[in-house]
Amino acid sequence: EAGVTQFPSHSVIEKGQTVTLRCDPISGHDNLYWYRRVMGKEIKFLLHFVKESKQDESGMPNNRFLAERTGGTYSTLKVQPAELEDSGVYFCASSQPSGRGDSTDTQYFGPGTRLTVL
Amino acid sequence: AQSVTQLGSHVSVSEGALVLLRCNYSSSVPPYLFWYVQYPNQGLQLLLKYTSAATLVKGINGFEAEFKKSETSFHLTKPSAHMSDAAEYFCAVSMYSSASKIIFGSGTRLSIRP
């Protein structure tokens, strides 16, 4: 079974440009999450989709960030316009909750997209 | 509010020695606790998780962690370090369920000396 995949693996853009990150969750997983790690800091939650709906977007830093999950499959995270402080590694994760709190609730992470804003 | 504190951003041990990575949490409700590992150039991988069952949790690659409510700790241990254990380790907590958002500690980079 394929894991969570993210594209691109690296992106280098200039301040003011737009970048779109993509995440493909594990097939059949309804829950999809975005996290970010800015250099030297903790990994921080950005938002959580359940299917195509935003369940929790409390971690989105500002309105320059737009996340979508059309059709409840893959998700995109767009940063427009990018700023220097947006540099970091963006992780996506997916899970399929069973309601039993067992291993099927595990959030499986992708390899991340390293974003560098110059 | 929930939070996680990892003591020591960098830990170095000799091959074959005990590995002990410290984690303390704060949570207003019974937490779900996790340890994730990130090997070089790879994504985050779940090592183990505590979900209110047994307080001693065994994970992959010989790692285990013990939930101690009185100490609000969830330290990660491995009896004998291997060179392949060199990685960054993250302690994390979530509330309500393990499908909720995860709050991570700042990470501990583990180095293994030959």
Short mmCIF file of N, CA, C and O in Angstrom, two decimals, chain A residues 33 35 37 42-43 45 48 56 58 91 97 101-103 105-107 109-111, chain B residues 32 36 38 42-44 46 49 51 88 90 98-102 104-107:
data_model
loop_
_atom_site.label_atom_id
_atom_site.label_comp_id
_atom_site.label_asym_id
_atom_site.label_seq_id
_atom_site.Cartn_x
_atom_site.Cartn_y
_atom_site.Cartn_z
N TYR A 33 -4.22 16.02 7.19
CA TYR A 33 -3.68 17.09 8.03
C TYR A 33 -2.49 17.75 7.33
O TYR A 33 -1.74 17.09 6.62
N TYR A 35 0.89 20.08 8.47
CA TYR A 35 1.75 20.58 9.55
C TYR A 35 2.92 21.32 8.91
O TYR A 35 3.24 21.12 7.73
N ARG A 37 7.07 22.80 9.82
CA ARG A 37 8.18 23.00 10.73
C ARG A 37 9.06 24.10 10.15
O ARG A 37 9.74 23.91 9.15
N GLU A 42 9.32 23.93 16.52
CA GLU A 42 8.53 22.71 16.58
C GLU A 42 7.74 22.50 15.29
O GLU A 42 7.50 23.42 14.54
N ILE A 43 7.32 21.26 15.10
CA ILE A 43 6.36 20.95 14.05
C ILE A 43 5.01 21.45 14.54
O ILE A 43 4.56 21.06 15.63
N PHE A 45 0.82 22.26 13.83
CA PHE A 45 -0.39 21.93 13.12
C PHE A 45 -0.89 23.14 12.35
O PHE A 45 -0.88 24.27 12.85
N HIS A 48 -6.87 20.54 9.46
CA HIS A 48 -7.35 19.16 9.41
C HIS A 48 -8.61 19.12 8.54
O HIS A 48 -9.56 19.86 8.78
N ASP A 56 -10.75 21.62 11.27
CA ASP A 56 -10.03 22.48 12.20
C ASP A 56 -8.96 23.23 11.41
O ASP A 56 -8.07 22.58 10.85
N SER A 58 -7.41 26.01 12.82
CA SER A 58 -6.93 26.94 13.84
C SER A 58 -5.45 27.25 13.73
O SER A 58 -4.99 28.25 14.27
N PHE A 91 4.60 19.27 6.16
CA PHE A 91 4.25 17.86 6.23
C PHE A 91 2.75 17.68 6.04
O PHE A 91 1.96 18.47 6.52
N PRO A 97 -9.87 7.11 11.09
CA PRO A 97 -10.26 6.76 12.45
C PRO A 97 -11.26 5.63 12.51
O PRO A 97 -12.17 5.54 11.70
N GLY A 101 -9.69 4.06 18.88
CA GLY A 101 -8.40 4.52 19.40
C GLY A 101 -7.30 3.51 19.19
O GLY A 101 -6.30 3.54 19.89
N ASP A 102 -7.46 2.66 18.21
CA ASP A 102 -6.40 1.67 17.99
C ASP A 102 -5.51 2.11 16.83
O ASP A 102 -5.51 3.26 16.44
N SER A 103 -4.79 1.19 16.28
CA SER A 103 -3.77 1.56 15.30
C SER A 103 -4.34 2.21 14.07
O SER A 103 -3.65 2.91 13.35
N ASP A 105 -6.17 4.66 13.99
CA ASP A 105 -6.24 6.09 14.20
C ASP A 105 -4.91 6.77 13.95
O ASP A 105 -4.82 7.97 14.04
N THR A 106 -3.90 6.03 13.69
CA THR A 106 -2.56 6.60 13.55
C THR A 106 -2.49 7.58 12.40
O THR A 106 -3.03 7.32 11.33
N GLN A 107 -1.84 8.71 12.64
CA GLN A 107 -1.58 9.66 11.57
C GLN A 107 -0.28 9.25 10.89
O GLN A 107 0.77 9.20 11.52
N PHE A 109 2.54 10.09 8.18
CA PHE A 109 3.11 11.31 7.62
C PHE A 109 3.81 11.05 6.29
O PHE A 109 4.41 9.99 6.08
N GLY A 110 3.75 12.05 5.44
CA GLY A 110 4.51 12.04 4.21
C GLY A 110 5.92 12.55 4.45
O GLY A 110 6.26 12.97 5.57
N PRO A 111 6.76 12.54 3.42
CA PRO A 111 8.17 12.93 3.57
C PRO A 111 8.37 14.44 3.71
O PRO A 111 9.45 14.88 4.07
N TYR B 32 -3.47 11.51 24.62
CA TYR B 32 -2.86 10.49 23.78
C TYR B 32 -1.42 10.96 23.56
O TYR B 32 -1.19 12.12 23.23
N TYR B 36 7.44 10.00 17.62
CA TYR B 36 7.72 9.86 16.20
C TYR B 36 9.22 9.97 15.99
O TYR B 36 9.93 10.63 16.75
N GLN B 38 12.24 10.73 12.86
CA GLN B 38 12.53 11.16 11.49
C GLN B 38 13.97 10.81 11.18
O GLN B 38 14.90 11.43 11.73
N GLN B 42 13.96 11.45 5.37
CA GLN B 42 12.71 10.70 5.36
C GLN B 42 11.62 11.46 6.10
O GLN B 42 11.88 12.48 6.73
N GLY B 43 10.39 10.97 6.00
CA GLY B 43 9.28 11.57 6.71
C GLY B 43 9.21 11.09 8.16
O GLY B 43 10.06 10.33 8.62
N LEU B 44 8.19 11.54 8.86
CA LEU B 44 7.99 11.13 10.25
C LEU B 44 7.38 9.74 10.30
O LEU B 44 6.44 9.43 9.58
N LEU B 46 5.86 6.76 13.01
CA LEU B 46 5.40 6.52 14.38
C LEU B 46 6.21 5.40 15.02
O LEU B 46 6.29 4.29 14.48
N LYS B 49 2.70 4.63 20.53
CA LYS B 49 1.72 5.57 21.04
C LYS B 49 1.04 5.02 22.29
O LYS B 49 0.91 3.80 22.46
N THR B 51 -2.49 5.16 24.43
CA THR B 51 -3.89 5.55 24.27
C THR B 51 -4.73 5.09 25.45
O THR B 51 -5.86 4.66 25.28
N GLU B 88 16.18 12.06 14.43
CA GLU B 88 15.55 13.04 15.30
C GLU B 88 14.25 12.46 15.82
O GLU B 88 13.46 11.90 15.05
N PHE B 90 10.68 12.89 18.09
CA PHE B 90 9.69 13.89 18.51
C PHE B 90 8.67 13.25 19.45
O PHE B 90 8.05 12.25 19.10
N SER B 98 -6.65 10.16 18.89
CA SER B 98 -5.41 10.26 18.11
C SER B 98 -5.71 10.74 16.70
O SER B 98 -4.81 10.88 15.90
N ALA B 99 -6.97 11.04 16.40
CA ALA B 99 -7.30 11.65 15.12
C ALA B 99 -7.32 13.17 15.24
O ALA B 99 -7.49 13.86 14.25
N SER B 100 -7.18 13.67 16.46
CA SER B 100 -7.13 15.12 16.65
C SER B 100 -5.76 15.64 16.24
O SER B 100 -4.82 14.88 16.04
N LYS B 101 -5.64 16.95 16.18
CA LYS B 101 -4.35 17.53 15.82
C LYS B 101 -3.30 17.13 16.84
O LYS B 101 -3.59 16.98 18.03
N ILE B 102 -2.09 16.95 16.37
CA ILE B 102 -0.98 16.54 17.22
C ILE B 102 -0.15 17.77 17.55
O ILE B 102 0.13 18.60 16.69
N PHE B 104 3.50 18.80 18.86
CA PHE B 104 4.82 18.21 18.92
C PHE B 104 5.74 18.96 19.87
O PHE B 104 5.62 20.18 20.05
N GLY B 105 6.69 18.21 20.42
CA GLY B 105 7.81 18.84 21.11
C GLY B 105 8.81 19.32 20.07
O GLY B 105 8.64 19.13 18.87
N SER B 106 9.86 19.94 20.56
CA SER B 106 10.82 20.57 19.66
C SER B 106 11.82 19.59 19.05
O SER B 106 12.60 19.97 18.19
N GLY B 107 11.77 18.34 19.49
CA GLY B 107 12.63 17.33 18.89
C GLY B 107 13.95 17.15 19.63
O GLY B 107 14.49 18.10 20.19
#
